[in-house]
Short mmCIF file of C-alpha atoms and ligand atoms in Angstrom, two decimals:
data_model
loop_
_atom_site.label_atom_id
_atom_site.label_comp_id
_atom_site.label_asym_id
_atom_site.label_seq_id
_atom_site.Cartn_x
_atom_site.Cartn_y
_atom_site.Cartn_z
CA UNK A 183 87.57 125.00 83.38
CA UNK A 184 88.27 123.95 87.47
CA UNK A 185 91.39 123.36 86.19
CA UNK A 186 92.29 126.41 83.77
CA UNK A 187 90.34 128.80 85.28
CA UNK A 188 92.78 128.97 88.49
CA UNK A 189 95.72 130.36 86.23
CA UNK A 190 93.15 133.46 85.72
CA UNK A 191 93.55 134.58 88.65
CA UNK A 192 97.57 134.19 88.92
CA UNK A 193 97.18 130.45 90.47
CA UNK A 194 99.43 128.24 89.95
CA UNK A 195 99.58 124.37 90.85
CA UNK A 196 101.59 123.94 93.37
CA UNK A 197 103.33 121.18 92.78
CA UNK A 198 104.60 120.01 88.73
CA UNK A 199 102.01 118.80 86.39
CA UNK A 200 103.89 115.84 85.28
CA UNK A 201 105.44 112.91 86.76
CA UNK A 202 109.18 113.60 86.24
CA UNK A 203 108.56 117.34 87.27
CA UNK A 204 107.21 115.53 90.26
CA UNK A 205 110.02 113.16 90.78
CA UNK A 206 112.25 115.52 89.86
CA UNK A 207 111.41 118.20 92.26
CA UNK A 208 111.39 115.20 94.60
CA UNK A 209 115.26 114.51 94.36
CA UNK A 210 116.14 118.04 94.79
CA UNK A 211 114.55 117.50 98.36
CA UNK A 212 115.17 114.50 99.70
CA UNK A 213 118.17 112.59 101.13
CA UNK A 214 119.81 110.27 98.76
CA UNK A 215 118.58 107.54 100.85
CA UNK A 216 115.03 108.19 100.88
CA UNK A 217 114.77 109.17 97.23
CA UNK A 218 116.97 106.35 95.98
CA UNK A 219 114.62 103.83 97.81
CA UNK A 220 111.40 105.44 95.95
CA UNK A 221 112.20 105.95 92.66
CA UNK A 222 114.74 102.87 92.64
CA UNK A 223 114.22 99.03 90.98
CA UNK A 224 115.90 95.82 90.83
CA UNK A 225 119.04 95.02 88.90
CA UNK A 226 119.23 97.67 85.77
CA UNK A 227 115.76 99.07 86.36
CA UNK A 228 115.08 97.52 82.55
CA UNK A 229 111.72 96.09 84.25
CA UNK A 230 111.31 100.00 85.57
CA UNK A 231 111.82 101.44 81.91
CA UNK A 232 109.51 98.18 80.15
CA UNK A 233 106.50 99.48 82.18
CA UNK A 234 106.67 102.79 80.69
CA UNK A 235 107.80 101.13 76.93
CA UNK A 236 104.55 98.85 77.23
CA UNK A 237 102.06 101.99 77.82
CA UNK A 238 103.51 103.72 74.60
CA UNK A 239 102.93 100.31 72.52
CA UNK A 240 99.04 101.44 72.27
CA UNK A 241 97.78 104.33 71.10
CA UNK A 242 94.36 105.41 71.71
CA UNK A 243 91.59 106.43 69.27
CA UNK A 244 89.31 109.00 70.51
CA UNK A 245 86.01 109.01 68.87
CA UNK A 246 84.08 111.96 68.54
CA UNK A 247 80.03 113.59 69.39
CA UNK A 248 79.93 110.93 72.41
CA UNK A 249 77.75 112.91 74.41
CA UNK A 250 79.88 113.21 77.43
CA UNK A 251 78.40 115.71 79.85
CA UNK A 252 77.97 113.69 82.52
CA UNK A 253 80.68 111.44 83.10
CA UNK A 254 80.50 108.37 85.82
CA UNK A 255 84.39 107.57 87.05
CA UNK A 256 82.95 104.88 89.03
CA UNK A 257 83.79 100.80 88.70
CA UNK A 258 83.49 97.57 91.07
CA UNK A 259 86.17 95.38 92.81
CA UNK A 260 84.79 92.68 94.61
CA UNK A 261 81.42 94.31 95.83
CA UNK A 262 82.90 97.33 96.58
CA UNK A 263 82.33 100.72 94.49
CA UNK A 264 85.53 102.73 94.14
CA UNK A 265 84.59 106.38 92.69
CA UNK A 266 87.23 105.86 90.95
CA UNK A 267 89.50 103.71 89.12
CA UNK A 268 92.37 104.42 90.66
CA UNK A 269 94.01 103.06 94.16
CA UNK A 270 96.64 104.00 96.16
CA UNK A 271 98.50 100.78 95.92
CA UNK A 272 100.88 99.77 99.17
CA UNK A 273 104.10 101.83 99.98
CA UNK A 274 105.88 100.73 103.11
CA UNK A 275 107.79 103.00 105.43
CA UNK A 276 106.37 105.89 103.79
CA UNK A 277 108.32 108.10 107.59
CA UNK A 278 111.16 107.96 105.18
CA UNK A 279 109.64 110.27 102.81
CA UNK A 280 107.50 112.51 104.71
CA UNK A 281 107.22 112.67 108.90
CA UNK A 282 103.44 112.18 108.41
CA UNK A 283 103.66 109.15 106.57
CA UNK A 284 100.77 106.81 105.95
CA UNK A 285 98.40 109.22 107.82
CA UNK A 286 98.98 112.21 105.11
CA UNK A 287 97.98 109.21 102.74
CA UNK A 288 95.10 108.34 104.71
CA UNK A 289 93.62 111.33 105.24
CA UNK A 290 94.18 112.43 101.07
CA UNK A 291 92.37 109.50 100.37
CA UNK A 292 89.77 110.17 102.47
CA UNK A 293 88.93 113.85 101.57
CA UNK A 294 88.96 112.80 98.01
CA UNK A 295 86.90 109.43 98.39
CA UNK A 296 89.50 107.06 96.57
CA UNK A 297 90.29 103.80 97.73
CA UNK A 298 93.92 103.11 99.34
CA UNK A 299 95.59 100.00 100.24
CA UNK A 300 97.94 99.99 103.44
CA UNK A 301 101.18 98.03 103.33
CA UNK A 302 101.38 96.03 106.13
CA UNK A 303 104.99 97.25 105.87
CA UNK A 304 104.06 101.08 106.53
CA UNK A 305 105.42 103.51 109.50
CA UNK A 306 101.96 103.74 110.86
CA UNK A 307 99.74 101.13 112.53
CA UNK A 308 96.63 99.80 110.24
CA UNK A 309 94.28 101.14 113.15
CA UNK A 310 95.74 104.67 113.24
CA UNK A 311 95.09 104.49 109.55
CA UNK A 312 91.59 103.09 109.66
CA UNK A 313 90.64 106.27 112.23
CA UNK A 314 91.66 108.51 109.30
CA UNK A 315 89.91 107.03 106.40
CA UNK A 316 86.61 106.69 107.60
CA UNK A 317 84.50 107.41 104.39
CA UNK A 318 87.10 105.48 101.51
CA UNK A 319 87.29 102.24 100.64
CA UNK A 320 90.37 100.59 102.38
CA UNK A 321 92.74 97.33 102.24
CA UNK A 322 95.52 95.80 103.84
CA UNK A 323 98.11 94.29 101.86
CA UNK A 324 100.29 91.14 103.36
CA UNK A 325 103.70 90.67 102.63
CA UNK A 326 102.62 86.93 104.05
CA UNK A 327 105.19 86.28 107.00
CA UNK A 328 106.53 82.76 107.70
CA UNK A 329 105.64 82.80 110.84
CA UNK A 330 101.40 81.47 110.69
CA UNK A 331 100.39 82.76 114.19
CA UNK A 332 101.80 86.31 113.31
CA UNK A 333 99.69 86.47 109.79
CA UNK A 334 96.72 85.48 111.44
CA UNK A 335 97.25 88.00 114.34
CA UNK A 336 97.43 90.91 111.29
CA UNK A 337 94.50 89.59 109.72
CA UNK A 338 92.52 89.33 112.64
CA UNK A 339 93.33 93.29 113.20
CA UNK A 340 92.85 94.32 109.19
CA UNK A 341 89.15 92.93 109.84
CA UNK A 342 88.84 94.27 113.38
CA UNK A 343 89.68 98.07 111.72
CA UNK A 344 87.00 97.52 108.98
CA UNK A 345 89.28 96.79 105.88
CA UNK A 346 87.29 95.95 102.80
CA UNK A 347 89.74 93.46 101.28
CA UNK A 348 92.81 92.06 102.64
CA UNK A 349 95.89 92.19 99.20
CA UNK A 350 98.80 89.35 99.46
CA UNK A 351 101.18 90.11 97.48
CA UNK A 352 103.11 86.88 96.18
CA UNK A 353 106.16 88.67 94.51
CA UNK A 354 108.10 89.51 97.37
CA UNK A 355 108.82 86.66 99.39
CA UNK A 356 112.64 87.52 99.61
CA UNK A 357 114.55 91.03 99.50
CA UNK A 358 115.16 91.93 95.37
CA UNK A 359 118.28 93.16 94.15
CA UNK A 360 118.03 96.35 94.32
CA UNK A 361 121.32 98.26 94.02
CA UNK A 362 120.32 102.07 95.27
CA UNK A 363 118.74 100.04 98.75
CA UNK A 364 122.59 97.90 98.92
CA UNK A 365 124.25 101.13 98.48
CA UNK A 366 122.41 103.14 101.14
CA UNK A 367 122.50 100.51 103.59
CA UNK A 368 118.37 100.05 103.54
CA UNK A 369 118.03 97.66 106.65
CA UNK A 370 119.92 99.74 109.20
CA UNK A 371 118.35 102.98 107.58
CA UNK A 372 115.14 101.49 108.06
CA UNK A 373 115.83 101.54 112.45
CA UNK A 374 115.11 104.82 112.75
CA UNK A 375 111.41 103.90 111.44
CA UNK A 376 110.09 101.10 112.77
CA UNK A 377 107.48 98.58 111.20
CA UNK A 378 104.44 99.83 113.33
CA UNK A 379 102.27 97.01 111.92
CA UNK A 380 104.72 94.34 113.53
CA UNK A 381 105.72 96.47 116.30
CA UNK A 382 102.57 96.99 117.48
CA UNK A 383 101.33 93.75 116.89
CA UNK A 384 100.55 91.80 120.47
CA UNK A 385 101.47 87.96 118.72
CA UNK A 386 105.11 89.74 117.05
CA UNK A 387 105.60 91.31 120.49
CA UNK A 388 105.55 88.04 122.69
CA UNK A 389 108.00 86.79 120.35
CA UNK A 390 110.95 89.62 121.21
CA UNK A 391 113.24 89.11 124.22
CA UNK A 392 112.54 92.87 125.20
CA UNK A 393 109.82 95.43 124.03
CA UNK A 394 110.51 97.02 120.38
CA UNK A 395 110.64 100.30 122.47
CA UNK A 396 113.57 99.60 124.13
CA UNK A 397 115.42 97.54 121.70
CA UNK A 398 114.19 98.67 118.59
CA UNK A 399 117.08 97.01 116.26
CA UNK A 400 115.98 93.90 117.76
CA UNK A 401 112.49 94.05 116.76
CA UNK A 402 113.93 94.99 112.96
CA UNK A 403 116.23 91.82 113.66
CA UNK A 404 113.18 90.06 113.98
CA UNK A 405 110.73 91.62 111.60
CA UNK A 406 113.83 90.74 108.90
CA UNK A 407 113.73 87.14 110.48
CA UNK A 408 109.27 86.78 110.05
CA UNK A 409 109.61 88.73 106.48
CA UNK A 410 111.20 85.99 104.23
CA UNK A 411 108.84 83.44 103.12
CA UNK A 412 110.15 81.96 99.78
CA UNK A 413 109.36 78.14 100.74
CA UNK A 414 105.76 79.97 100.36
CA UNK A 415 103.53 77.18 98.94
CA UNK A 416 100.09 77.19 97.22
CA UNK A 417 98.36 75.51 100.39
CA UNK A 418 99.58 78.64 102.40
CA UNK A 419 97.74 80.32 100.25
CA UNK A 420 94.86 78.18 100.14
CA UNK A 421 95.42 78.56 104.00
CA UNK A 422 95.19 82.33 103.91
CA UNK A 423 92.14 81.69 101.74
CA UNK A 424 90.09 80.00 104.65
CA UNK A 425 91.11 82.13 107.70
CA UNK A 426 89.72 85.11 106.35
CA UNK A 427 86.13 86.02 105.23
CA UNK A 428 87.49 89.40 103.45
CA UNK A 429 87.71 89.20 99.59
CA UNK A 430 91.30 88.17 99.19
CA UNK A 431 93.32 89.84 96.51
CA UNK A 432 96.77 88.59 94.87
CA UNK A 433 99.11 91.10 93.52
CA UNK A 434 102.40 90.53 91.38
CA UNK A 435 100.97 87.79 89.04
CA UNK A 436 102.27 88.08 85.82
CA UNK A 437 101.35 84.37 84.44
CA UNK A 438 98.04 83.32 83.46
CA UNK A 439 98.13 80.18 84.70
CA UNK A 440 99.29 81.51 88.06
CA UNK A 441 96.21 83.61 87.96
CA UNK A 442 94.29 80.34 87.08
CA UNK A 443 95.31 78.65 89.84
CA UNK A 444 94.58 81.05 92.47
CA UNK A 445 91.21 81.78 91.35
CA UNK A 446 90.38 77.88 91.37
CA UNK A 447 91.83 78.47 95.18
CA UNK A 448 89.16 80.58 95.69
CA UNK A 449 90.86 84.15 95.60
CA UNK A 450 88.58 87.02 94.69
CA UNK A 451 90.39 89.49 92.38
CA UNK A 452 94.14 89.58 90.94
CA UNK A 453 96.68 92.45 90.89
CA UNK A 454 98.70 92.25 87.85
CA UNK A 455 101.83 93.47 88.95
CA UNK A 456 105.69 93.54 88.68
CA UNK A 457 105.98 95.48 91.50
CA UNK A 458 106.89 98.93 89.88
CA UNK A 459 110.10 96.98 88.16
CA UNK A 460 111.34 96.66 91.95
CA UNK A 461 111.51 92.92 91.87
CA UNK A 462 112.96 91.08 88.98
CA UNK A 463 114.69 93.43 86.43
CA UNK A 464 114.38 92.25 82.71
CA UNK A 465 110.85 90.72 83.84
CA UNK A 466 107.72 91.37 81.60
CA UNK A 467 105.85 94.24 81.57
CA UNK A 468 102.96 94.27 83.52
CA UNK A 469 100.64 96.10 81.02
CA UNK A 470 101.93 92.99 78.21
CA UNK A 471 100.40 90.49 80.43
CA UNK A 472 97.12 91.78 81.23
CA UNK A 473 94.96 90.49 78.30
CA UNK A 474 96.31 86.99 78.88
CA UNK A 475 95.17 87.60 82.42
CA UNK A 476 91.89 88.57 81.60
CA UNK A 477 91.49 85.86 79.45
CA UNK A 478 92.25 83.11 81.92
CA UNK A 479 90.01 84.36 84.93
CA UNK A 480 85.98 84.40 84.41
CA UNK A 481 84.49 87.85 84.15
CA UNK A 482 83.56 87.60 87.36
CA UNK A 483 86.94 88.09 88.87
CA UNK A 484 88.71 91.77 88.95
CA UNK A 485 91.85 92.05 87.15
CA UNK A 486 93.37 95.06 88.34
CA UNK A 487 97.10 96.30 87.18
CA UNK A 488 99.72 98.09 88.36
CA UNK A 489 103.01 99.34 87.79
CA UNK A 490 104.11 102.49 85.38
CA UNK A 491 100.78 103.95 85.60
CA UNK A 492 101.40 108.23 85.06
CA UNK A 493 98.55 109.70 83.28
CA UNK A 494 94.53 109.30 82.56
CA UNK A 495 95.32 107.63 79.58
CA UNK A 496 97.63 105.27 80.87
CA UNK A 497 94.61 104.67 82.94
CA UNK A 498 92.46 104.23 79.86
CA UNK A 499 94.33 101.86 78.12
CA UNK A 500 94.71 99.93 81.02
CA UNK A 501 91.10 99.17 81.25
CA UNK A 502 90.46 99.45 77.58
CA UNK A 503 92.98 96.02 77.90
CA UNK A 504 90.77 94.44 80.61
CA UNK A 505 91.96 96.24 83.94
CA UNK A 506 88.79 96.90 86.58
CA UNK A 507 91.39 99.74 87.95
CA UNK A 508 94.63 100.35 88.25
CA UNK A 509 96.96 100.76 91.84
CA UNK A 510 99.21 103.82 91.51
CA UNK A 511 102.43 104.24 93.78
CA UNK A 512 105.30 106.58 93.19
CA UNK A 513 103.34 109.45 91.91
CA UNK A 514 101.69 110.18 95.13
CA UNK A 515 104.61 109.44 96.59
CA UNK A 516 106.25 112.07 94.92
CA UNK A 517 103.36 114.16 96.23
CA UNK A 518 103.95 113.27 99.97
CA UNK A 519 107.49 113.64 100.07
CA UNK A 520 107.02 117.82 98.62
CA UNK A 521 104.18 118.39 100.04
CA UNK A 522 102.32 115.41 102.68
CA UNK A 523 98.58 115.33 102.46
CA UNK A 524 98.13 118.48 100.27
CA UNK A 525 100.64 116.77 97.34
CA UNK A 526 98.84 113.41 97.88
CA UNK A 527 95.58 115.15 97.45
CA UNK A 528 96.87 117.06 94.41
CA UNK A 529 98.89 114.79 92.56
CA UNK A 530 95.67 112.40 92.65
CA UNK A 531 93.48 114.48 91.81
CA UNK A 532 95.64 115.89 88.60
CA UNK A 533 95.40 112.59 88.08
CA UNK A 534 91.50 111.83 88.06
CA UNK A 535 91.11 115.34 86.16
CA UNK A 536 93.26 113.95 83.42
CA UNK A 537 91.69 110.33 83.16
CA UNK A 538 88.24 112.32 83.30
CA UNK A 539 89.10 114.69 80.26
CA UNK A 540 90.70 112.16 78.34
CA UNK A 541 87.44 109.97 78.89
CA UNK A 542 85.22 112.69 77.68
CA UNK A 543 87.74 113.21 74.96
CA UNK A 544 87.75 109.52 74.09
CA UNK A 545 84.23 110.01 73.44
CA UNK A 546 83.04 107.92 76.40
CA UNK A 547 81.02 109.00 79.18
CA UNK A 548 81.74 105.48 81.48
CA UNK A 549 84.12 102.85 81.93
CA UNK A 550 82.01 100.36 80.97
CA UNK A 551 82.49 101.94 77.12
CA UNK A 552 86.03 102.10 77.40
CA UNK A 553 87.10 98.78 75.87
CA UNK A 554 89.39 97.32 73.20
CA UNK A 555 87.55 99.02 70.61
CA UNK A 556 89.53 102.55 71.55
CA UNK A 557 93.20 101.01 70.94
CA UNK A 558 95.25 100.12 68.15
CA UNK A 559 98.91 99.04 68.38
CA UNK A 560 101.73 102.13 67.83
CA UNK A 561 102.85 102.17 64.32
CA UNK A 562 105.85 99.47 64.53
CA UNK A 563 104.94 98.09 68.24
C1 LIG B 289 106.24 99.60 96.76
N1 LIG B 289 105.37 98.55 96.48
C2 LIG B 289 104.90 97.75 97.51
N2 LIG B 289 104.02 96.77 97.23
C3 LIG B 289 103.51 96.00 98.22
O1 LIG B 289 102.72 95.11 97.96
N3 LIG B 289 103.89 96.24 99.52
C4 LIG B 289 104.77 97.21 99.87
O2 LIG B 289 105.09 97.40 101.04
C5 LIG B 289 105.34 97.98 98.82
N4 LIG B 289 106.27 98.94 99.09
C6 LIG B 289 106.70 99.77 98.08
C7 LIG B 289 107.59 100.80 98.38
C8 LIG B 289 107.96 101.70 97.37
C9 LIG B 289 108.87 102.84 97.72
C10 LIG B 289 107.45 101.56 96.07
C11 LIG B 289 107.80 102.54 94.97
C12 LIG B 289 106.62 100.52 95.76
C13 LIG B 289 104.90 98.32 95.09
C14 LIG B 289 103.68 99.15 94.79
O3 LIG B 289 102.58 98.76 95.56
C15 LIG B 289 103.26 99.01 93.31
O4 LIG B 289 103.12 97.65 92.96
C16 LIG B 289 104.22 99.65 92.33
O5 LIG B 289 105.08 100.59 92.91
C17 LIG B 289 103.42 100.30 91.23
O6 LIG B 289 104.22 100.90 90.30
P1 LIG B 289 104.44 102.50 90.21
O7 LIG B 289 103.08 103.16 90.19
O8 LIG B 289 105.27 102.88 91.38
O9 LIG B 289 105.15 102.55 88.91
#
């Protein structure tokens, strides 16, 4: 009634109520450049369209007289609580959208307690960020540069600003094909924005002939020179492992035996992701590989998915299918770009209002009932 009961008094949301109003609304506003680099994938965007396909392959079966008056949103990733289920997963550059970036983000997170995970690819500097999300759960995601001394100069900083977990993500060691990015020139539209984390960063610095200030399209010569990392092995990971005490987090496995392995390596939770469909087009589903996931890890470790995620019952039949929580992105993106912190804060919390009805409507009052039980396959899936 929170909800409804605004429209009796002539309110109306602000922004659209569904993701394609959203996105939508979104290209009306921005440049071609900056919306083409959101809402864009790799190759066809097949991988883009699968994510969506794989969420309509399950249907949901509410059951009914659940007793669901008081409803508990909360879950557990690696000893933290998250109010909710749902994270704001890693956007880089996020100037490009909105002039208040990663700090409109920040602060949405903050006022509505959900957890958010910096990219270490954002406009903004992980310690700016850390000053505006005092009372959420945070994390730092790694695109793992090839240069060691620089990785362990931004994981010495993501535990200096209090960051609860530190996310590598594995499936981006090289630039996709993406074909909206080659057509708009991404690189050289990226200048005017700067990589704070690496710009900022005192062991990145001492590498440049001349301070990023003054030549900033040499430090984006360089940042494009640290950022590709495909002879990536397993004992760089297993390196990573040991130079930070943080729970460590892997995000864009889509194999169970990947998963496997970096468990036995000693990494805490997985994020079962392909990247929003942004890094190998005609690749699996995410949401088709997260049973097998969950399967191959112990309970123990989180599995937590991402990619396609729109509505609370995508959320639900993510977890229903084994998924701790789930990492949004372009949706509150969509929300920055029209309308910075105030469309972050409302497009998430559309969001959690959703999941929450659809919980109580699912006849559940907790996560912890929401399992397999509550699916069936679509007729013909
Ligand atoms: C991303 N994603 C991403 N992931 C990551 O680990 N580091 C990053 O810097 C980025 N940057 C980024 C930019 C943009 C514009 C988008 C849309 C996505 C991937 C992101 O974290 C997530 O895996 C997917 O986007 C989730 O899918 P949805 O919710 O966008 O469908």
């Amino acid at each position: 009634f929170e909800v409804y009961g605004r429209g009796l008094g002539g309110e109306r949301p602000a922004l659209p109520t569904t993701f394609d109003g959203l996105q939508e609304r979104a290209r009306e506003q921005l440049s071609d450049a900056a919306y083409g680099y959101v809402a864009g994938g790799a190759g066809e965007e097949r991988t883009m369209r699968a994510n969506r396909a794989a969420f309509d392959r399950h249907r949901l079966v509410p059951r009914m007289l659940g007793e669901v008056g008081q409803r508990d949103l909360t879950t557990t990733v690696c000893d933290t609580t998250l109010n909710a289920p749902v994270v704001l997963g890693p956007v880089g550059v996020l100037s490009i959208v909105h002039p208040e970036g990663e700090l409109a983000v920040a602060r949405a997170a903050n006022e509505l307690g959900v957890a958010s995970c910096l990219s270490n690819a954002a406009s903004t500097t992980l310690e700016d960020v850390a000053t505006a999300t005092p009372d959420a759960p945070r994390w730092f995601q790694l695109y793992p540069p090839n240069d060691p001394e620089v990785r362990r100069s931004l994981v010495a900083r993501a535990e200096a600003a209090g960051n609860e977990a530190i996310v590598v993500t594995l499936d981006t060691l090289t630039m996709p094909w993406r074909p909206r990015d080659i057509a708009q020139a991404y690189l050289p539209f990226l200048l005017g924005e700067g990589i704070a984390n690496y710009t900022a960063d005192p062991v990145f610095r001492s590498k440049l002939a001349e301070p990023p200030e003054e030549s900033p399209q040499l430090a984006i010569q360089q940042w494009a020179q640290t950022f590709p990392n495909p002879q990536m092995s397993w004992d760089d990971l297993a390196a990573l492992r040991s130079e930070t005490g943080l729970p460590l987090l892997v995000k864009g496995i889509l194999h169970p035996d990947d998963a496997r392995r970096a468990v036995e390596l000693g990494i805490d939770g997985i994020v079962v992701s392909n990247h929003g469909g942004r890094q190998v087009d005609g690749s699996v589903a995410s949401l088709d590989q997260l049973p097998a996931i969950v399967d191959a890890v112990p309970a123990s470790v989180p599995v937590l998915l991402d990619s396609g995620v729109r509505t609370g019952s995508d959320v639900l039949k993510a977890i229903a299918l084994g998924a701790r929580a789930v990492l949004i992105a372009r949706p509150y993106v969509w929300g920055l770009a029209l309308a910075g912190q105030d469309g972050v804060r409302e497009v998430v919390r559309s969001l959690l209002a959703d999941l929450d009805l659809s919980l109580a409507m699912c006849g559940c009052s907790s996560l912890a009932q929401v399992d397999g039980d509550l699916l069936v396959p679509a007729p013909g899936a």
